[in-house]
Coordinates of C-alpha atoms in Angstrom, one line a residue:
X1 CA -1.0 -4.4 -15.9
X2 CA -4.0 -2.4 -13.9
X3 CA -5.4 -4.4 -10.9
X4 CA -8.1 -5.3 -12.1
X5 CA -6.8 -7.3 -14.7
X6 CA -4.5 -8.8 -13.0
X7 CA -7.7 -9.7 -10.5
X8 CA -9.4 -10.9 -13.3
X9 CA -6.3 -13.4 -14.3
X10 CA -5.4 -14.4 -11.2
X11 CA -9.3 -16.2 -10.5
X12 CA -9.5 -17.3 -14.6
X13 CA -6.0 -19.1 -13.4
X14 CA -7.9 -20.6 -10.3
X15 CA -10.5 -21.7 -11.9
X16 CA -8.7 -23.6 -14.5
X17 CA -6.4 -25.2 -12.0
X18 CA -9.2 -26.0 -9.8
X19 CA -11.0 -27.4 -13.0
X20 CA -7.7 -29.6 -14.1
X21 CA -7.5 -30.9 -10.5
X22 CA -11.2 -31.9 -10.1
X23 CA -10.5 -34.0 -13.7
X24 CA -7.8 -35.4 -12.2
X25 CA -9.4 -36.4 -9.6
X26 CA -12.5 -37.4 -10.8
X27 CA -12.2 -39.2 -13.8
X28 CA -10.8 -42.1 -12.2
X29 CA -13.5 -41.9 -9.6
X30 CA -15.8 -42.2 -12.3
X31 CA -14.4 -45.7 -13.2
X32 CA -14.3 -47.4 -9.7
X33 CA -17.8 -45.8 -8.9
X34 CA -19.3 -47.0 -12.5
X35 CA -17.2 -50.8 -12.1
X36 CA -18.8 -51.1 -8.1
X37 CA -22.4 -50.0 -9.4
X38 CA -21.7 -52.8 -12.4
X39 CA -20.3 -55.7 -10.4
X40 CA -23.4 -55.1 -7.7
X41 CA -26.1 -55.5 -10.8
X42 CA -24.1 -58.7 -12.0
X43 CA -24.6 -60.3 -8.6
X44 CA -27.9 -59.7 -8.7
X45 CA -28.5 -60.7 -12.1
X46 CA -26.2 -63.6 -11.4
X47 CA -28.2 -64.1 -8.1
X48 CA -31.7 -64.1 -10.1
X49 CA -30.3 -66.8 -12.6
X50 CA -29.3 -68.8 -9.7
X51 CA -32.8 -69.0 -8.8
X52 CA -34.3 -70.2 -12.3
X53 CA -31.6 -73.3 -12.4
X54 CA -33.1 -75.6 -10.1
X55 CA -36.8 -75.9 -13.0
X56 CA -34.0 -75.5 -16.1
X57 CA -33.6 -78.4 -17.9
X58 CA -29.7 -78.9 -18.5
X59 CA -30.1 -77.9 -22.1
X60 CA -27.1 -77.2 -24.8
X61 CA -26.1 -73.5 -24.5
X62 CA -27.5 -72.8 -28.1
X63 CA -31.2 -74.3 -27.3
X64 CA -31.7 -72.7 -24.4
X65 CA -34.4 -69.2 -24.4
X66 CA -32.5 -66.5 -23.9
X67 CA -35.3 -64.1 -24.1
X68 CA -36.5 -66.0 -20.4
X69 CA -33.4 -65.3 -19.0
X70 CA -33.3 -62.0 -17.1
X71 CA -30.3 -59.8 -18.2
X72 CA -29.7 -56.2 -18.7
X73 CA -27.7 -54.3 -20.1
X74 CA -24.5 -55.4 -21.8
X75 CA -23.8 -58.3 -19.4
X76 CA -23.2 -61.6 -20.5
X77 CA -23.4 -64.7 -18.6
X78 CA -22.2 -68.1 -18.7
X79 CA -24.1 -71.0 -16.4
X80 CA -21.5 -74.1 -15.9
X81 CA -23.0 -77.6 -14.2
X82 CA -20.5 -80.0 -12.7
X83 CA -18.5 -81.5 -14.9
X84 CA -17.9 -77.8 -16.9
X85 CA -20.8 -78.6 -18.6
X86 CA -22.6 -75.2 -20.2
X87 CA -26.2 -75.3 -19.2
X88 CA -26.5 -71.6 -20.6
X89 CA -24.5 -69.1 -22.3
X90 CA -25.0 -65.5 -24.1
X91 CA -21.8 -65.2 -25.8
X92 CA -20.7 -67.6 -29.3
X93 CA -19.3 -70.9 -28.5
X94 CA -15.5 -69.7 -29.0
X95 CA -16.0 -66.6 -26.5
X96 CA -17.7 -69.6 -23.9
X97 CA -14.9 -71.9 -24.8
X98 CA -12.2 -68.9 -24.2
X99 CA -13.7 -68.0 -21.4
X100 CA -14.0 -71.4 -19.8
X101 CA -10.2 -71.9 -20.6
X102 CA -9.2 -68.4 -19.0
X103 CA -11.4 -68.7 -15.8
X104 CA -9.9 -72.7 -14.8
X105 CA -5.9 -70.7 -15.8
X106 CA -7.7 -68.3 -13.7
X107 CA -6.2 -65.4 -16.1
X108 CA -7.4 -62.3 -14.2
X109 CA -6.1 -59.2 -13.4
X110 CA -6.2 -57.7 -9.9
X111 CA -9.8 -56.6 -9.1
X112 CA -12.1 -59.4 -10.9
X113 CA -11.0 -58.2 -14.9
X114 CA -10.5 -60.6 -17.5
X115 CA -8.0 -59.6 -20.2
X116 CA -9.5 -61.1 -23.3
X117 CA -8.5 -61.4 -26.5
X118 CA -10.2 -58.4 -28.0
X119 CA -11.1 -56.3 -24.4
X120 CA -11.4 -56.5 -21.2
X121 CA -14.0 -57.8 -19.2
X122 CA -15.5 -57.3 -15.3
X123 CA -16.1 -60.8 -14.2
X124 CA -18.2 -62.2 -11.4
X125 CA -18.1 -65.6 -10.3
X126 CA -21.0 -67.0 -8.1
X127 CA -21.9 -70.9 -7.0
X128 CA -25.3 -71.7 -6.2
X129 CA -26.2 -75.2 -4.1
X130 CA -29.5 -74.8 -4.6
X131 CA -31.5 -77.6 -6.6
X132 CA -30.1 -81.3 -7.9
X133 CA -26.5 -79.9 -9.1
X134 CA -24.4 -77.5 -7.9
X135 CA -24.2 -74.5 -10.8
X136 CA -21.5 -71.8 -11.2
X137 CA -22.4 -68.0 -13.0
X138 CA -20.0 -66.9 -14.6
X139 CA -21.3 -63.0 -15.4
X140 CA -19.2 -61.2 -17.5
X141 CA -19.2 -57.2 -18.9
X142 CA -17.1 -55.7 -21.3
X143 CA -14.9 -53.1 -19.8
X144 CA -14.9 -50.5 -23.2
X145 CA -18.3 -50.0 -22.4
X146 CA -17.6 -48.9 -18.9
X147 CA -15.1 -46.7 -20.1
X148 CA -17.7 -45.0 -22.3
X149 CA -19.7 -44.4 -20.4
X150 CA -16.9 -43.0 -17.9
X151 CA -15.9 -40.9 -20.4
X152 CA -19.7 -39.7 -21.6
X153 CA -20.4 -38.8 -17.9
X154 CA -17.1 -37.3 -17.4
X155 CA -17.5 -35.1 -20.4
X156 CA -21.3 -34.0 -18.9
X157 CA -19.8 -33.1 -15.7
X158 CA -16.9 -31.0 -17.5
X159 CA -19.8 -29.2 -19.5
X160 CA -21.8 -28.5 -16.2
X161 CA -18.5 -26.9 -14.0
X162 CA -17.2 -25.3 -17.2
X163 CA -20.1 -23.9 -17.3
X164 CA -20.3 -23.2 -13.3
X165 CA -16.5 -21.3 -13.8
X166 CA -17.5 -19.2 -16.6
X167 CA -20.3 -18.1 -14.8
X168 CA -18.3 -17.9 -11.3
X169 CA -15.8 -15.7 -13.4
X170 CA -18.5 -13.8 -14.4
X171 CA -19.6 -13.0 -11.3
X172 CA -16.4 -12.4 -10.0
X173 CA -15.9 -9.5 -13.2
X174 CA -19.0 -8.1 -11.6
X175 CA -17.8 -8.0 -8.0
X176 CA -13.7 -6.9 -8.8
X177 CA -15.3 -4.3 -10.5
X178 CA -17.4 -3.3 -7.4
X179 CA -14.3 -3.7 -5.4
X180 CA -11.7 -2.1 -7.9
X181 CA -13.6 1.1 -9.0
X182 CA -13.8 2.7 -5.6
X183 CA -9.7 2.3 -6.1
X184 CA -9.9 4.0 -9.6
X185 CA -12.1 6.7 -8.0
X186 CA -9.7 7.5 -5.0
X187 CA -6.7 7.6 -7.6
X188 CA -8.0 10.1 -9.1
X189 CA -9.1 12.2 -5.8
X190 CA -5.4 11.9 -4.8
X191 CA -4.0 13.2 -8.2
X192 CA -5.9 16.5 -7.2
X193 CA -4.1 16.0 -4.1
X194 CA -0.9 15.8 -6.4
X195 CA -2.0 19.0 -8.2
X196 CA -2.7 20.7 -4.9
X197 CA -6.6 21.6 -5.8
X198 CA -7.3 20.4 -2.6
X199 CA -10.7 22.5 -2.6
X200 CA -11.9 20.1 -4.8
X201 CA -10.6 16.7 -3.6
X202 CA -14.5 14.7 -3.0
X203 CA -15.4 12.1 -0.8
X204 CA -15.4 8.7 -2.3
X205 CA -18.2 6.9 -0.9
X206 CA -17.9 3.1 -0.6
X207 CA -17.4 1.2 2.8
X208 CA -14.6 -1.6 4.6
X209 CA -11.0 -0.6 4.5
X210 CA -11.0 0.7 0.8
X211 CA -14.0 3.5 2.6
X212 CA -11.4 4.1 5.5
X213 CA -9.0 4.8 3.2
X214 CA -11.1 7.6 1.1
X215 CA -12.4 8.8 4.4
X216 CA -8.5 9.9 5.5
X217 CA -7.6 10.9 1.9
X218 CA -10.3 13.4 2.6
X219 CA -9.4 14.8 6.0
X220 CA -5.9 14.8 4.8
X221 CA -7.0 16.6 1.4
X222 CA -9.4 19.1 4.0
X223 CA -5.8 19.7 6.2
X224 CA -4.0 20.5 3.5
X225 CA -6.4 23.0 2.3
X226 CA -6.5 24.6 5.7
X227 CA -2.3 24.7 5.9
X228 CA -2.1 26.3 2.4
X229 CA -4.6 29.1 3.5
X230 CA -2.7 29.7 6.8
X231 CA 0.5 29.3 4.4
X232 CA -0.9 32.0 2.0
X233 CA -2.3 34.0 5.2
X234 CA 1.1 33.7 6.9
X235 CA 2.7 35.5 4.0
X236 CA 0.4 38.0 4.0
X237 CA 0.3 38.9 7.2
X238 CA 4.3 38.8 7.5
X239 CA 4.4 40.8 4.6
X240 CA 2.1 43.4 6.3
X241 CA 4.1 42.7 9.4
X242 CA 7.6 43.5 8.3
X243 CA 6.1 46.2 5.4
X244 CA 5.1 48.5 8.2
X245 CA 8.1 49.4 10.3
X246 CA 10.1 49.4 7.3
X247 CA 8.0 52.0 5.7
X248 CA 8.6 54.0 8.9
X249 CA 12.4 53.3 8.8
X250 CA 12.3 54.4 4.9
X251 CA 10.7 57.7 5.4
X252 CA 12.1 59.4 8.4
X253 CA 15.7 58.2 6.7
X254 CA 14.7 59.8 3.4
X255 CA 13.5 62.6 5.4
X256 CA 16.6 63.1 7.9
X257 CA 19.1 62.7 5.0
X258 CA 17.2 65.4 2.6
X259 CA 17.3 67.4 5.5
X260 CA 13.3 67.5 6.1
X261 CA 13.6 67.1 9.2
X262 CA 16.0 68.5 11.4
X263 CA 16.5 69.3 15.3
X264 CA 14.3 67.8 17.8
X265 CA 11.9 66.3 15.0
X266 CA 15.2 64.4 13.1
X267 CA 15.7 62.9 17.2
X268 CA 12.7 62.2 17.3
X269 CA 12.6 60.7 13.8
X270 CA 15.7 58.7 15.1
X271 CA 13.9 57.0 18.2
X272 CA 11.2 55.8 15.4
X273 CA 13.5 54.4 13.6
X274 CA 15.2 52.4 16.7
X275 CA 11.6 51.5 18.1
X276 CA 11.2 50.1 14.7
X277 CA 14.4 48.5 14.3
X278 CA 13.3 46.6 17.7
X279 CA 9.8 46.0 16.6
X280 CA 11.0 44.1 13.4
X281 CA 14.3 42.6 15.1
X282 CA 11.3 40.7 18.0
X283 CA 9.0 39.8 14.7
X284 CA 12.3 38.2 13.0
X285 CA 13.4 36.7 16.2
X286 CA 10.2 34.8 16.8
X287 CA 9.5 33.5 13.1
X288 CA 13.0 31.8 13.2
X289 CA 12.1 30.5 16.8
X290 CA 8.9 29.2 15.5
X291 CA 10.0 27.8 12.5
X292 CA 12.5 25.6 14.9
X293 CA 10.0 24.7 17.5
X294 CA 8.0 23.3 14.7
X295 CA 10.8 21.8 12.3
X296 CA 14.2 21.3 14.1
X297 CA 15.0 18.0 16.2
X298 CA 17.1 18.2 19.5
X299 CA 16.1 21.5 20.6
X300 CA 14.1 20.0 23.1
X301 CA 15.8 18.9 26.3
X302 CA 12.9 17.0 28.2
X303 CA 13.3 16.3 32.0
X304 CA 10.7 16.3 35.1
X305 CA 9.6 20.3 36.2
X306 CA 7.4 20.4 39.2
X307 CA 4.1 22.5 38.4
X308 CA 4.4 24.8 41.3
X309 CA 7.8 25.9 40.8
X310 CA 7.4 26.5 37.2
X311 CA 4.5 28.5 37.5
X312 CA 6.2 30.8 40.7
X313 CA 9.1 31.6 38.2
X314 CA 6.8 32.5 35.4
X315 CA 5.1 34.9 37.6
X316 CA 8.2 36.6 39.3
X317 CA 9.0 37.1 35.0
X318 CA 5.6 39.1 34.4
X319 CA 5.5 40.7 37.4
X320 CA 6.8 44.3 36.3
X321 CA 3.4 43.7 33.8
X322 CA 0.8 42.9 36.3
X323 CA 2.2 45.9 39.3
X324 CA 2.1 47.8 36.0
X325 CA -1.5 47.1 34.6
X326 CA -2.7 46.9 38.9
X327 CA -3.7 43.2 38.6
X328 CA -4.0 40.4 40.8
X329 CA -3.3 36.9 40.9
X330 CA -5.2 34.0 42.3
X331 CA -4.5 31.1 42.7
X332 CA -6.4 27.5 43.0
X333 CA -6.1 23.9 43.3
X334 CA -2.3 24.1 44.9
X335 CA -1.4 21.9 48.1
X336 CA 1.9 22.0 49.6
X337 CA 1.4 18.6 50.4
X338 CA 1.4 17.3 46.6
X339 CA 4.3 17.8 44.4
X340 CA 3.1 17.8 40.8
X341 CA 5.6 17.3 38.2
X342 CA 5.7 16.8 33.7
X343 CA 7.8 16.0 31.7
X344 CA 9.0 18.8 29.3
X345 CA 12.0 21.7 28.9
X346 CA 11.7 24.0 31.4
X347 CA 12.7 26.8 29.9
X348 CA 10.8 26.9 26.1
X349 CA 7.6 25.6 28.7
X350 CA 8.3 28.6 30.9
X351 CA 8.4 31.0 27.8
X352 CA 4.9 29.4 26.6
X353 CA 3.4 30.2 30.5
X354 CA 5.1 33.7 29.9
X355 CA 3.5 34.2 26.7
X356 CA -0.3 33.4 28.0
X357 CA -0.1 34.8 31.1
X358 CA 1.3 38.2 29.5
X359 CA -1.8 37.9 26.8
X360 CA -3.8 37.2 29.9
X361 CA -2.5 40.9 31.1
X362 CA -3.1 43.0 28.4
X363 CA -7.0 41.9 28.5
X364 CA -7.4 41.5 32.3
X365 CA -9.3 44.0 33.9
X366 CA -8.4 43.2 37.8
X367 CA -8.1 39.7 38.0
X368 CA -5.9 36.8 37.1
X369 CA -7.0 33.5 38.2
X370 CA -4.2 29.9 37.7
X371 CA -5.9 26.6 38.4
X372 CA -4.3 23.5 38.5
X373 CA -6.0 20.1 38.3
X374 CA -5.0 16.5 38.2
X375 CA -7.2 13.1 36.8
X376 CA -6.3 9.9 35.8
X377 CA -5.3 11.8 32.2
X378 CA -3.1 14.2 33.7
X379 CA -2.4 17.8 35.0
X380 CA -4.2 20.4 33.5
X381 CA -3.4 24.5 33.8
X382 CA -6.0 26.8 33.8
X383 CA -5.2 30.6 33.0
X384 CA -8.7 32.8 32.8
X385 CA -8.7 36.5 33.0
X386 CA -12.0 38.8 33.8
X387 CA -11.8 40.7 30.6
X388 CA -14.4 41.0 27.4
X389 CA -12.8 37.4 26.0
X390 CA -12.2 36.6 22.6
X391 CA -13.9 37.3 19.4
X392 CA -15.2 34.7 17.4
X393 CA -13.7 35.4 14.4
X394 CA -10.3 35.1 15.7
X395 CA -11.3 32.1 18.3
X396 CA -10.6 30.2 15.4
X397 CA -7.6 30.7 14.7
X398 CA -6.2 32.1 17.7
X399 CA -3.3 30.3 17.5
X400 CA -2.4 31.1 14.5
X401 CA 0.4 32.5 13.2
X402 CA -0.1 36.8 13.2
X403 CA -3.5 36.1 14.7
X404 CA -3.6 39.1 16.7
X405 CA -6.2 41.0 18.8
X406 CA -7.0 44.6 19.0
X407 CA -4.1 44.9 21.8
X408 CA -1.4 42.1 20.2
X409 CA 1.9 42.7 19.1
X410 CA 3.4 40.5 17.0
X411 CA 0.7 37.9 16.5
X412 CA 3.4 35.3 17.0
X413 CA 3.1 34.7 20.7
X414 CA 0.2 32.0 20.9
X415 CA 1.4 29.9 17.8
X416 CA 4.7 29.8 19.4
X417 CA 3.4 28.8 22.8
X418 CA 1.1 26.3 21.5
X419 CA 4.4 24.7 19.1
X420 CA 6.3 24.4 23.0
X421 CA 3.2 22.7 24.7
X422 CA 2.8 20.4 21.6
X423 CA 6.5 19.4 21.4
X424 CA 6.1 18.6 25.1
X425 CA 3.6 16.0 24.1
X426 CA 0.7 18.7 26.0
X427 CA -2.5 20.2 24.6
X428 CA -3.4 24.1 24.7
X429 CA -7.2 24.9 23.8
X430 CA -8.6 28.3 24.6
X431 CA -12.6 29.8 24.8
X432 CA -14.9 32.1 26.3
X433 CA -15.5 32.1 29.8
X434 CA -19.5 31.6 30.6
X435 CA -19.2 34.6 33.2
X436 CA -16.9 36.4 30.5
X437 CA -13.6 36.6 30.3
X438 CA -10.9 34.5 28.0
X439 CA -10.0 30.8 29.1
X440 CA -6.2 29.2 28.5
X441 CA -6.3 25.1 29.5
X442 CA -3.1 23.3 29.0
X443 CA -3.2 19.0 29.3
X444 CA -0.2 17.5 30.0
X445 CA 0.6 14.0 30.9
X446 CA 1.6 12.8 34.3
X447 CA 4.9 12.3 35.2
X448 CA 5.0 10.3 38.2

């Protein structure tokens, strides 16, 4: 069953429970509230009657006026003198006469009601010492009509919140749907997540937590998108990549074998094929190694690495590169006196340093400057070169996989060291240098 209908039952089975326990309750409500307003009106009736006795003459029941005698309703009444002499009565001369017997054997139920022969009857007995002779009113009502009219008002009150439910319900039809079709809407936004047409996953616009919800089904559907492009453009380039060298490999083989070349040009077509052979064994090597840094667990083998240290040994690695290229390294923001440490693996870290600072090289045009910072968010390194900086094209996607500049190699190096900062719980961002120049920052928490 869809949600809404099962919405839409769940509040129809409210309303009728809450309706069956409001009759429950109330109906019998109705009884003592409509009994209580009754007896009140028979005291004061019976209270007014007491104040006509002391000018009645003490007259037979059947000659006295009853059209003088101020009653309402359905009540009856009964006025005894001493001696059970009936100065007045409404009822026949049997009902008096029952009545008289019942009320000396005192045959009452529990709250005033007189069980009669044909009904039952709310009874009120009052004594008034006013006038010659003391005189008793005995004011009587039959029950049946108090339970009509409990049950008339009872079925007017069912009417009005029957009434009140189905127009509750219908309100509530109105406002599920509200509530439910922003749900309908995002289902079918994430089957085109299902079917991968990502490009045209739309943002569904409603607000609260159901709003939330569309908002990250968005972003995710907008990240998918961008990984199946870099999927498609990895392939791409990789097949460019690898298509290359092997075209190289193909034809001075062909060549050497169908004798084409021979001598010095089937050497040199030799040391093309081994250059090659390198060139595609490095791009191999580091596509496995980035598709572990980014997939495999337990390759990682955290621990604390002072800053300092780690940055010394990195350049001692590239410093063949930098005598070669004839630049120089500054550095900032070191003090003996401080000993900064992370927590990360010291050697994958160490290649990612390596990788950067050797980008850093190939750009630089005399200088190499390393900052290092600290804040109450961590250490950051800061590797900026005095070159022409980075394109914006390829800012972008920089770190990439075979995002490469006009000097790069592989295109591998930068995705892999940003896969080793990011797997050591770090963040690598790069830009443009105001005074020129490319910009490296890596974040990494502090490890005290």
């Amino acid at each position: 069953m869809r949600m809404i209908y099962r919405l839409h039952l769940s509040f129809a089975i409210l309303l009728l429970c809450i309706l069956a326990v409001t009759a429950v309750l109330i109906y019998p409500l109705l009884r003592e509230t409509l009994v209580d307003s009754q007896r009140k009106e028979m005291r004061d009736q019976a209270n007014m009657l007491m104040n006509l006795t002391p000018v009645m003459p003490l007259v037979p029941a059947h000659e006295t006026n009853t059209e003088s005698m101020p009653l309402t309703g359905f009540t009856n009444v009964v006025l005894i003198a001493p001696g059970e002499k009936v100065v007045y009565s409404t009822l026949t001369d049997e009902a008096t006469s029952e009545l008289m017997e019942l009320s000396n054997q005192n045959n009452l139920d529990t709250g005033g009601i007189w069980r009669g022969k044909n009904d039952q009857y709310i009874v009120e007995s009052i004594t008034s010492m006013q006038g010659i002779e003391p005189v008793t009113a005995l004011v009587t009502a039959p029950l049946s009509k108090i339970k009509a009219m409990q049950l008339a008002l009872f079925k007017r009150l069912m009417i009005i919140l029957s009434i009140g439910g189905i127009v509750a319900f219908l309100l509530s039809v109105l406002i599920t749907r509200r509530l439910v079709k922003p749900l309908g809407d995002l289902r079918k936004e994430l089957n085109k997540v299902e079917k991968r047409q990502f490009s045209e996953v739309q943002l569904v616009e409603t607000g609260g937590e159901i709003g939330e919800v569309a908002k990250a089904v968005y972003d995710l559907a907008g990240e998918l998108e961008k990984y199946q492009h870099t999927q498609k453009q990895f392939f791409q380039n990789a097949s460019h990549d690898l298509k290359t060298p092997l075209m190289s490999i193909q034809g001075y083989a062909e060549g050497i074998k169908d004798g084409i070349f021979t001598g010095d040009h089937a050497n040199k077509g030799l040391d093309v094929i081994v250059k090659e052979c390198e060139r595609l064994k490095k791009i191999v090597t580091e596509m496995i190694l980035l598709s572990k840094l980014e997939s495999e667990e337990g390759i990682f083998h955290m621990d604390r690495v002072p800053i300092q240290k780690l940055i010394a040994e990195t350049l001692e690695r590239i410093n063949p590169l930098l005598v070669k290229n004839g630049l120089q390294i500054e550095m900032e923001g070191f003090d003996s006196n401080q000993e900064w440490s992370i927590y990360a693996d010291r050697e994958k870290l160490l290649q990612a340093l390596i990788n950067i600072l050797g980008n850093a090289a190939r750009y630089a045009k005399d200088t190499i400057r390393i900052e290092t910072s600290a804040d109450t968010e961590g250490i950051a390194i800061r590797i900026s070169d005095d070159g022409e900086g980075i394109s914006e094209p390829l800012l972008s996607q920089l770190f990439g996989r075979f995002a490469k500049g006009k000097n790069g190699e592989t295109g591998l190096g930068l995705a892999i060291s940003r896969a080793i900062v990011e797997r050591c719980h770090g963040r690598i961002s790069a830009h443009n240098d105001s005074g020129g120049g490319a910009v490296f920052v890596l974040r990494f928490p502090t490890r005290s």
